[in-house]
Amino acid sequence: MSTPRIAISAPDGDVTYEQLDEAASRVAGALLAGRDDLGGARVAFLVPPSFAYAAVLRGTWRAGGVAVPLAVSHPPAELDYVIRDAEADVVVAAPGYLPALAPLCAAAGVRLITTDAALAAPALTAHPHLGAGRRALIIYTSGTTGRPKGVVTTHAGLGAQVSALVSAWGWTPADRILLVLPLHHVHGLVNGLITALAVGGTCEMLPAFDAGAVWRRLASGDITVFTAVPTIYLRLIAAWEAASPDVQRAWSAGAGRLRLMMSGSAALPVTTLERWRALTGHTLLERYGMTELGMALSNPLDGERRPGSVGAPLPGVEVRLVRESGDVIPDDAEPGELEVRGATVFLEYWRRPEETQVAFREGWFRTGDVAVRDRGAYRLLGRTSVDIIKTGGYKVSALEIEEVLRRHPAVAECAVVGVADAEWGERVSAVVEARPDAPLSLELLQAWAREELAPYKVPRALRIVEALPRNAMGKVVKPELAALLATAEPE
Ligand code: MCA
Ligand code: AMP
């Protein structure tokens, strides 16, 4: 008899596919609580990386629900926003999060159950029929308008995203991925967990990113695939450099045995790519994706991986570059906005029909990223909006942070920008016009913002000025701020 395959290896244990299947049926039973089908009701869940996370995700789908993963790094105000915006029918929480969630759920009138209770429920025996066109997942992402929007992907869309990755990156049941990314975003959730489970591979999860722990697992010889954001590769390089020569040799040799190492979510500096190649022999496979699209462009598994390039369209993905006028760019060398079409593209922004409509042009999704094509491969040059910041691989909206800062009683006006940073890609930075009569310090403002904003949205560099630079129309001129902040010491 062959050994049963391990689906998840996580802090709460190793489970086989059979055990995961049974656990998902129990979760589905608990969610349905006697109903036949959740019928697209939203199941929000706050569960750390674990076997329980995978069981809740699969159980939600089995019961006909829409999965809404919540971020373990988010403060109560952000959790509350997502639970209410998604109009969650039920929230599932790991027991440790009950104290934070119980008051929110009580105030919002939402049922709250623990993972322990869900996993102990009687298993569901009959499943609702899940048409591929049904909504499967809502991931929250920031934009240039208002608060974060829920990006809705159907089962068919997710299936198309996963198929593209399996064929382009050669996933097989023999793969074991080491996952250290958060599970409320596509990079960790789709590229890591969902794809590994779709092929019958193993997903090994660490509780959080820790450079030493990652190196030890990479060196073990067990892992075949790894994917991360550039900030993580920089931290791994720093840990390698701080290690003894013997440890360095063991880590490098072990990492060299992986089948595939990838980078994405933010631009991979060529210096990082080169340093990683020198340490491990791997030329990182860089790819480009977006919450609304899954992955769209990728360097090849076999063949030349060009530093500074995000490669060519994945199977089933069509892309084009468009001028500001809307004309499609026919040739290489002329930059334009990247637009994407295909079965992988999201269905809608949750309950935001107008924003969904303006996100598309003639059926093509407008990414807001500016790119240029060179011999079949694409290079990203920047974004069409200065108000989108990418920091540590997280996308944040400058406008959203400004709205929060303006609520502080000592802030008269403010402007937030992303300042180039070697470690984080961009650093959230703010220039604040203080009220003349109110004392304001970075510490006070940061402590205050921490309560309202996720950690990566808290301004790290701050200037307090008497007057923000404005144009003749009275509008704050952001490019001037970037220069001002670039010379400010990071706090
Ligand atoms: C955290 N800190 C930051 C940032 N993030 N400071 C500045 N900029 C930031 N972005 C602060 C923390 O609050 C803390 O501050 C201090 O830095 C040290 O934090 P530490 O615990 O050491 O690390 P961490 O910040 O928790 O983790 C760093 C990380 C993490 C592992 C690189 O940012 C991460 O997991 N990033 C991945 C994001 C991701 O998966 N993005 C995918 C979305 P203090 O000590 O003062 O409290 S994009 C996507 O899905 C698309 C589809 C795609 O293409 O992939
Ligand atoms: P998100 O909205 O969090 O899914 O982030 C998507 C955005 O991340 C894209 O629109 C790009 O701006 C950025 N991004 C993803 N992959 C890359 C990459 N390889 N290089 C540069 N930017 C990237």
PDB file of N, CA and C in Angstrom, residues 380-453:
ATOM      1  N   LEU A 380       8.194  46.384 -16.746  1.00  0.00           N
ATOM      2  CA  LEU A 380       7.308  47.361 -16.101  1.00  0.00           C
ATOM      3  C   LEU A 380       8.089  48.638 -15.844  1.00  0.00           C
ATOM      4  N   LEU A 381       7.426  49.772 -16.113  1.00  0.00           N
ATOM      5  CA  LEU A 381       8.115  51.056 -15.948  1.00  0.00           C
ATOM      6  C   LEU A 381       7.565  51.866 -14.786  1.00  0.00           C
ATOM      7  N   GLY A 382       6.374  51.544 -14.337  1.00  0.00           N
ATOM      8  CA  GLY A 382       5.781  52.308 -13.228  1.00  0.00           C
ATOM      9  C   GLY A 382       4.273  52.182 -13.273  1.00  0.00           C
ATOM     10  N   ARG A 383       3.607  53.114 -12.610  1.00  0.00           N
ATOM     11  CA  ARG A 383       2.143  53.058 -12.567  1.00  0.00           C
ATOM     12  C   ARG A 383       1.562  54.362 -13.092  1.00  0.00           C
ATOM     13  N   THR A 384       0.317  54.301 -13.533  1.00  0.00           N
ATOM     14  CA  THR A 384      -0.303  55.519 -14.055  1.00  0.00           C
ATOM     15  C   THR A 384      -0.685  56.464 -12.917  1.00  0.00           C
ATOM     16  N   SER A 385      -0.801  55.961 -11.685  1.00  0.00           N
ATOM     17  CA  SER A 385      -1.205  56.822 -10.566  1.00  0.00           C
ATOM     18  C   SER A 385      -0.122  56.891  -9.502  1.00  0.00           C
ATOM     19  N   VAL A 386       0.170  58.129  -9.034  1.00  0.00           N
ATOM     20  CA  VAL A 386       1.136  58.272  -7.927  1.00  0.00           C
ATOM     21  C   VAL A 386       0.502  57.851  -6.610  1.00  0.00           C
ATOM     22  N   ASP A 387      -0.800  57.650  -6.615  1.00  0.00           N
ATOM     23  CA  ASP A 387      -1.486  57.361  -5.356  1.00  0.00           C
ATOM     24  C   ASP A 387      -1.487  55.877  -4.990  1.00  0.00           C
ATOM     25  N   ILE A 388      -0.892  55.053  -5.827  1.00  0.00           N
ATOM     26  CA  ILE A 388      -0.751  53.634  -5.490  1.00  0.00           C
ATOM     27  C   ILE A 388       0.691  53.389  -5.053  1.00  0.00           C
ATOM     28  N   ILE A 389       0.844  52.809  -3.881  1.00  0.00           N
ATOM     29  CA  ILE A 389       2.171  52.537  -3.328  1.00  0.00           C
ATOM     30  C   ILE A 389       2.313  51.027  -3.166  1.00  0.00           C
ATOM     31  N   LYS A 390       3.494  50.496  -3.491  1.00  0.00           N
ATOM     32  CA  LYS A 390       3.772  49.072  -3.240  1.00  0.00           C
ATOM     33  C   LYS A 390       4.877  48.992  -2.211  1.00  0.00           C
ATOM     34  N   THR A 391       4.595  48.432  -1.063  1.00  0.00           N
ATOM     35  CA  THR A 391       5.576  48.399   0.008  1.00  0.00           C
ATOM     36  C   THR A 391       5.678  46.998   0.598  1.00  0.00           C
ATOM     37  N   GLY A 392       6.840  46.397   0.537  1.00  0.00           N
ATOM     38  CA  GLY A 392       7.004  45.020   1.008  1.00  0.00           C
ATOM     39  C   GLY A 392       6.106  44.053   0.251  1.00  0.00           C
ATOM     40  N   GLY A 393       5.685  44.417  -0.959  1.00  0.00           N
ATOM     41  CA  GLY A 393       4.797  43.563  -1.751  1.00  0.00           C
ATOM     42  C   GLY A 393       3.326  43.864  -1.525  1.00  0.00           C
ATOM     43  N   TYR A 394       3.016  44.715  -0.542  1.00  0.00           N
ATOM     44  CA  TYR A 394       1.619  45.082  -0.286  1.00  0.00           C
ATOM     45  C   TYR A 394       1.269  46.340  -1.079  1.00  0.00           C
ATOM     46  N   LYS A 395       0.060  46.340  -1.638  1.00  0.00           N
ATOM     47  CA  LYS A 395      -0.413  47.522  -2.339  1.00  0.00           C
ATOM     48  C   LYS A 395      -1.186  48.387  -1.358  1.00  0.00           C
ATOM     49  N   VAL A 396      -0.857  49.663  -1.274  1.00  0.00           N
ATOM     50  CA  VAL A 396      -1.621  50.535  -0.395  1.00  0.00           C
ATOM     51  C   VAL A 396      -1.997  51.815  -1.142  1.00  0.00           C
ATOM     52  N   SER A 397      -3.108  52.389  -0.732  1.00  0.00           N
ATOM     53  CA  SER A 397      -3.592  53.601  -1.378  1.00  0.00           C
ATOM     54  C   SER A 397      -3.174  54.811  -0.564  1.00  0.00           C
ATOM     55  N   ALA A 398      -2.462  55.732  -1.212  1.00  0.00           N
ATOM     56  CA  ALA A 398      -2.063  56.968  -0.525  1.00  0.00           C
ATOM     57  C   ALA A 398      -3.295  57.731  -0.055  1.00  0.00           C
ATOM     58  N   LEU A 399      -4.342  57.734  -0.880  1.00  0.00           N
ATOM     59  CA  LEU A 399      -5.539  58.516  -0.549  1.00  0.00           C
ATOM     60  C   LEU A 399      -6.218  57.984   0.713  1.00  0.00           C
ATOM     61  N   GLU A 400      -6.209  56.672   0.851  1.00  0.00           N
ATOM     62  CA  GLU A 400      -6.857  56.064   2.021  1.00  0.00           C
ATOM     63  C   GLU A 400      -6.097  56.450   3.297  1.00  0.00           C
ATOM     64  N   ILE A 401      -4.778  56.447   3.216  1.00  0.00           N
ATOM     65  CA  ILE A 401      -3.983  56.804   4.401  1.00  0.00           C
ATOM     66  C   ILE A 401      -4.184  58.290   4.725  1.00  0.00           C
ATOM     67  N   GLU A 402      -4.236  59.109   3.682  1.00  0.00           N
ATOM     68  CA  GLU A 402      -4.470  60.554   3.909  1.00  0.00           C
ATOM     69  C   GLU A 402      -5.795  60.777   4.640  1.00  0.00           C
ATOM     70  N   GLU A 403      -6.821  60.031   4.234  1.00  0.00           N
ATOM     71  CA  GLU A 403      -8.130  60.205   4.886  1.00  0.00           C
ATOM     72  C   GLU A 403      -8.042  59.908   6.369  1.00  0.00           C
ATOM     73  N   VAL A 404      -7.272  58.880   6.707  1.00  0.00           N
ATOM     74  CA  VAL A 404      -7.134  58.516   8.120  1.00  0.00           C
ATOM     75  C   VAL A 404      -6.342  59.605   8.848  1.00  0.00           C
ATOM     76  N   LEU A 405      -5.218  60.041   8.256  1.00  0.00           N
ATOM     77  CA  LEU A 405      -4.388  61.054   8.923  1.00  0.00           C
ATOM     78  C   LEU A 405      -5.174  62.349   9.163  1.00  0.00           C
ATOM     79  N   ARG A 406      -6.027  62.693   8.214  1.00  0.00           N
ATOM     80  CA  ARG A 406      -6.803  63.943   8.343  1.00  0.00           C
ATOM     81  C   ARG A 406      -7.748  63.913   9.529  1.00  0.00           C
ATOM     82  N   ARG A 407      -8.053  62.694  10.004  1.00  0.00           N
ATOM     83  CA  ARG A 407      -8.955  62.616  11.160  1.00  0.00           C
ATOM     84  C   ARG A 407      -8.249  62.978  12.461  1.00  0.00           C
ATOM     85  N   HIS A 408      -6.886  63.043  12.431  1.00  0.00           N
ATOM     86  CA  HIS A 408      -6.147  63.398  13.645  1.00  0.00           C
ATOM     87  C   HIS A 408      -6.382  64.879  13.949  1.00  0.00           C
ATOM     88  N   PRO A 409      -6.688  65.213  15.196  1.00  0.00           N
ATOM     89  CA  PRO A 409      -7.059  66.605  15.503  1.00  0.00           C
ATOM     90  C   PRO A 409      -5.961  67.631  15.233  1.00  0.00           C
ATOM     91  N   ALA A 410      -4.682  67.220  15.218  1.00  0.00           N
ATOM     92  CA  ALA A 410      -3.607  68.192  15.000  1.00  0.00           C
ATOM     93  C   ALA A 410      -3.216  68.314  13.523  1.00  0.00           C
ATOM     94  N   VAL A 411      -3.858  67.542  12.662  1.00  0.00           N
ATOM     95  CA  VAL A 411      -3.488  67.563  11.234  1.00  0.00           C
ATOM     96  C   VAL A 411      -4.442  68.478  10.468  1.00  0.00           C
ATOM     97  N   ALA A 412      -3.864  69.512   9.830  1.00  0.00           N
ATOM     98  CA  ALA A 412      -4.692  70.406   9.024  1.00  0.00           C
ATOM     99  C   ALA A 412      -4.856  69.832   7.616  1.00  0.00           C
ATOM    100  N   GLU A 413      -3.756  69.360   7.033  1.00  0.00           N
ATOM    101  CA  GLU A 413      -3.789  68.761   5.698  1.00  0.00           C
ATOM    102  C   GLU A 413      -2.585  67.827   5.604  1.00  0.00           C
ATOM    103  N   CYS A 414      -2.630  66.891   4.678  1.00  0.00           N
ATOM    104  CA  CYS A 414      -1.490  65.970   4.560  1.00  0.00           C
ATOM    105  C   CYS A 414      -1.439  65.409   3.151  1.00  0.00           C
ATOM    106  N   ALA A 415      -0.289  64.827   2.833  1.00  0.00           N
ATOM    107  CA  ALA A 415      -0.143  64.150   1.543  1.00  0.00           C
ATOM    108  C   ALA A 415       0.777  62.955   1.753  1.00  0.00           C
ATOM    109  N   VAL A 416       0.378  61.834   1.185  1.00  0.00           N
ATOM    110  CA  VAL A 416       1.140  60.594   1.358  1.00  0.00           C
ATOM    111  C   VAL A 416       1.703  60.176   0.005  1.00  0.00           C
ATOM    112  N   VAL A 417       2.961  59.767   0.011  1.00  0.00           N
ATOM    113  CA  VAL A 417       3.586  59.282  -1.229  1.00  0.00           C
ATOM    114  C   VAL A 417       4.440  58.054  -0.912  1.00  0.00           C
ATOM    115  N   GLY A 418       4.795  57.319  -1.966  1.00  0.00           N
ATOM    116  CA  GLY A 418       5.735  56.210  -1.819  1.00  0.00           C
ATOM    117  C   GLY A 418       7.113  56.713  -2.199  1.00  0.00           C
ATOM    118  N   VAL A 419       8.084  56.526  -1.307  1.00  0.00           N
ATOM    119  CA  VAL A 419       9.456  56.960  -1.595  1.00  0.00           C
ATOM    120  C   VAL A 419      10.303  55.703  -1.827  1.00  0.00           C
ATOM    121  N   ALA A 420      11.098  55.720  -2.904  1.00  0.00           N
ATOM    122  CA  ALA A 420      11.907  54.540  -3.250  1.00  0.00           C
ATOM    123  C   ALA A 420      12.754  54.122  -2.064  1.00  0.00           C
ATOM    124  N   ASP A 421      12.802  52.822  -1.808  1.00  0.00           N
ATOM    125  CA  ASP A 421      13.497  52.316  -0.636  1.00  0.00           C
ATOM    126  C   ASP A 421      14.105  50.964  -0.976  1.00  0.00           C
ATOM    127  N   ALA A 422      15.376  50.776  -0.589  1.00  0.00           N
ATOM    128  CA  ALA A 422      16.085  49.556  -0.981  1.00  0.00           C
ATOM    129  C   ALA A 422      15.451  48.312  -0.369  1.00  0.00           C
ATOM    130  N   GLU A 423      14.953  48.399   0.851  1.00  0.00           N
ATOM    131  CA  GLU A 423      14.411  47.197   1.501  1.00  0.00           C
ATOM    132  C   GLU A 423      12.947  46.933   1.134  1.00  0.00           C
ATOM    133  N   TRP A 424      12.142  47.994   1.123  1.00  0.00           N
ATOM    134  CA  TRP A 424      10.696  47.803   0.987  1.00  0.00           C
ATOM    135  C   TRP A 424      10.189  48.055  -0.426  1.00  0.00           C
ATOM    136  N   GLY A 425      11.056  48.435  -1.359  1.00  0.00           N
ATOM    137  CA  GLY A 425      10.586  48.822  -2.692  1.00  0.00           C
ATOM    138  C   GLY A 425      10.158  50.278  -2.639  1.00  0.00           C
ATOM    139  N   GLU A 426       9.061  50.528  -1.952  1.00  0.00           N
ATOM    140  CA  GLU A 426       8.659  51.899  -1.642  1.00  0.00           C
ATOM    141  C   GLU A 426       8.295  51.938  -0.164  1.00  0.00           C
ATOM    142  N   ARG A 427       8.444  53.119   0.400  1.00  0.00           N
ATOM    143  CA  ARG A 427       8.159  53.313   1.806  1.00  0.00           C
ATOM    144  C   ARG A 427       7.011  54.306   1.913  1.00  0.00           C
ATOM    145  N   VAL A 428       6.022  53.967   2.730  1.00  0.00           N
ATOM    146  CA  VAL A 428       4.909  54.898   2.922  1.00  0.00           C
ATOM    147  C   VAL A 428       5.432  56.113   3.686  1.00  0.00           C
ATOM    148  N   SER A 429       5.278  57.288   3.093  1.00  0.00           N
ATOM    149  CA  SER A 429       5.839  58.498   3.677  1.00  0.00           C
ATOM    150  C   SER A 429       4.788  59.600   3.628  1.00  0.00           C
ATOM    151  N   ALA A 430       4.827  60.473   4.620  1.00  0.00           N
ATOM    152  CA  ALA A 430       3.780  61.496   4.687  1.00  0.00           C
ATOM    153  C   ALA A 430       4.367  62.869   4.987  1.00  0.00           C
ATOM    154  N   VAL A 431       3.787  63.877   4.370  1.00  0.00           N
ATOM    155  CA  VAL A 431       4.089  65.255   4.745  1.00  0.00           C
ATOM    156  C   VAL A 431       2.794  65.836   5.305  1.00  0.00           C
ATOM    157  N   VAL A 432       2.926  66.401   6.494  1.00  0.00           N
ATOM    158  CA  VAL A 432       1.737  66.822   7.216  1.00  0.00           C
ATOM    159  C   VAL A 432       1.811  68.319   7.506  1.00  0.00           C
ATOM    160  N   GLU A 433       0.715  68.999   7.231  1.00  0.00           N
ATOM    161  CA  GLU A 433       0.590  70.404   7.622  1.00  0.00           C
ATOM    162  C   GLU A 433      -0.102  70.385   8.980  1.00  0.00           C
ATOM    163  N   ALA A 434       0.640  70.796  10.016  1.00  0.00           N
ATOM    164  CA  ALA A 434       0.055  70.728  11.362  1.00  0.00           C
ATOM    165  C   ALA A 434      -0.777  71.972  11.638  1.00  0.00           C
ATOM    166  N   ARG A 435      -1.771  71.822  12.474  1.00  0.00           N
ATOM    167  CA  ARG A 435      -2.519  73.004  12.914  1.00  0.00           C
ATOM    168  C   ARG A 435      -1.592  73.839  13.792  1.00  0.00           C
ATOM    169  N   PRO A 436      -1.570  75.165  13.601  1.00  0.00           N
ATOM    170  CA  PRO A 436      -0.581  75.994  14.304  1.00  0.00           C
ATOM    171  C   PRO A 436      -0.677  75.857  15.823  1.00  0.00           C
ATOM    172  N   ASP A 437      -1.856  75.616  16.336  1.00  0.00           N
ATOM    173  CA  ASP A 437      -2.037  75.609  17.787  1.00  0.00           C
ATOM    174  C   ASP A 437      -1.922  74.217  18.410  1.00  0.00           C
ATOM    175  N   ALA A 438      -1.667  73.170  17.592  1.00  0.00           N
ATOM    176  CA  ALA A 438      -1.688  71.812  18.149  1.00  0.00           C
ATOM    177  C   ALA A 438      -0.314  71.157  18.050  1.00  0.00           C
ATOM    178  N   PRO A 439       0.195  70.586  19.151  1.00  0.00           N
ATOM    179  CA  PRO A 439       1.490  69.923  19.079  1.00  0.00           C
ATOM    180  C   PRO A 439       1.357  68.591  18.339  1.00  0.00           C
ATOM    181  N   LEU A 440       2.376  68.257  17.558  1.00  0.00           N
ATOM    182  CA  LEU A 440       2.319  67.015  16.778  1.00  0.00           C
ATOM    183  C   LEU A 440       3.714  66.439  16.674  1.00  0.00           C
ATOM    184  N   SER A 441       3.866  65.142  16.959  1.00  0.00           N
ATOM    185  CA  SER A 441       5.162  64.501  16.763  1.00  0.00           C
ATOM    186  C   SER A 441       4.941  63.217  15.981  1.00  0.00           C
ATOM    187  N   LEU A 442       6.022  62.745  15.383  1.00  0.00           N
ATOM    188  CA  LEU A 442       5.955  61.505  14.620  1.00  0.00           C
ATOM    189  C   LEU A 442       5.459  60.367  15.501  1.00  0.00           C
ATOM    190  N   GLU A 443       6.015  60.281  16.727  1.00  0.00           N
ATOM    191  CA  GLU A 443       5.655  59.176  17.614  1.00  0.00           C
ATOM    192  C   GLU A 443       4.155  59.181  17.907  1.00  0.00           C
ATOM    193  N   LEU A 444       3.643  60.381  18.236  1.00  0.00           N
ATOM    194  CA  LEU A 444       2.223  60.472  18.565  1.00  0.00           C
ATOM    195  C   LEU A 444       1.355  60.077  17.374  1.00  0.00           C
ATOM    196  N   LEU A 445       1.751  60.602  16.210  1.00  0.00           N
ATOM    197  CA  LEU A 445       0.944  60.344  15.018  1.00  0.00           C
ATOM    198  C   LEU A 445       1.016  58.867  14.637  1.00  0.00           C
ATOM    199  N   GLN A 446       2.226  58.290  14.735  1.00  0.00           N
ATOM    200  CA  GLN A 446       2.361  56.873  14.365  1.00  0.00           C
ATOM    201  C   GLN A 446       1.600  55.974  15.326  1.00  0.00           C
ATOM    202  N   ALA A 447       1.704  56.283  16.613  1.00  0.00           N
ATOM    203  CA  ALA A 447       0.998  55.464  17.605  1.00  0.00           C
ATOM    204  C   ALA A 447      -0.498  55.519  17.315  1.00  0.00           C
ATOM    205  N   TRP A 448      -0.958  56.689  16.936  1.00  0.00           N
ATOM    206  CA  TRP A 448      -2.374  56.877  16.647  1.00  0.00           C
ATOM    207  C   TRP A 448      -2.753  56.117  15.370  1.00  0.00           C
ATOM    208  N   ALA A 449      -1.908  56.242  14.336  1.00  0.00           N
ATOM    209  CA  ALA A 449      -2.218  55.598  13.050  1.00  0.00           C
ATOM    210  C   ALA A 449      -2.185  54.081  13.162  1.00  0.00           C
ATOM    211  N   ARG A 450      -1.325  53.551  14.029  1.00  0.00           N
ATOM    212  CA  ARG A 450      -1.243  52.103  14.230  1.00  0.00           C
ATOM    213  C   ARG A 450      -2.578  51.490  14.637  1.00  0.00           C
ATOM    214  N   GLU A 451      -3.364  52.256  15.362  1.00  0.00           N
ATOM    215  CA  GLU A 451      -4.665  51.759  15.815  1.00  0.00           C
ATOM    216  C   GLU A 451      -5.635  51.603  14.639  1.00  0.00           C
ATOM    217  N   GLU A 452      -5.441  52.436  13.639  1.00  0.00           N
ATOM    218  CA  GLU A 452      -6.406  52.502  12.543  1.00  0.00           C
ATOM    219  C   GLU A 452      -5.954  51.771  11.290  1.00  0.00           C
ATOM    220  N   LEU A 453      -4.630  51.636  11.133  1.00  0.00           N
ATOM    221  CA  LEU A 453      -4.085  51.155   9.862  1.00  0.00           C
ATOM    222  C   LEU A 453      -3.292  49.873  10.062  1.00  0.00           C
TER     223      LEU A 453
END
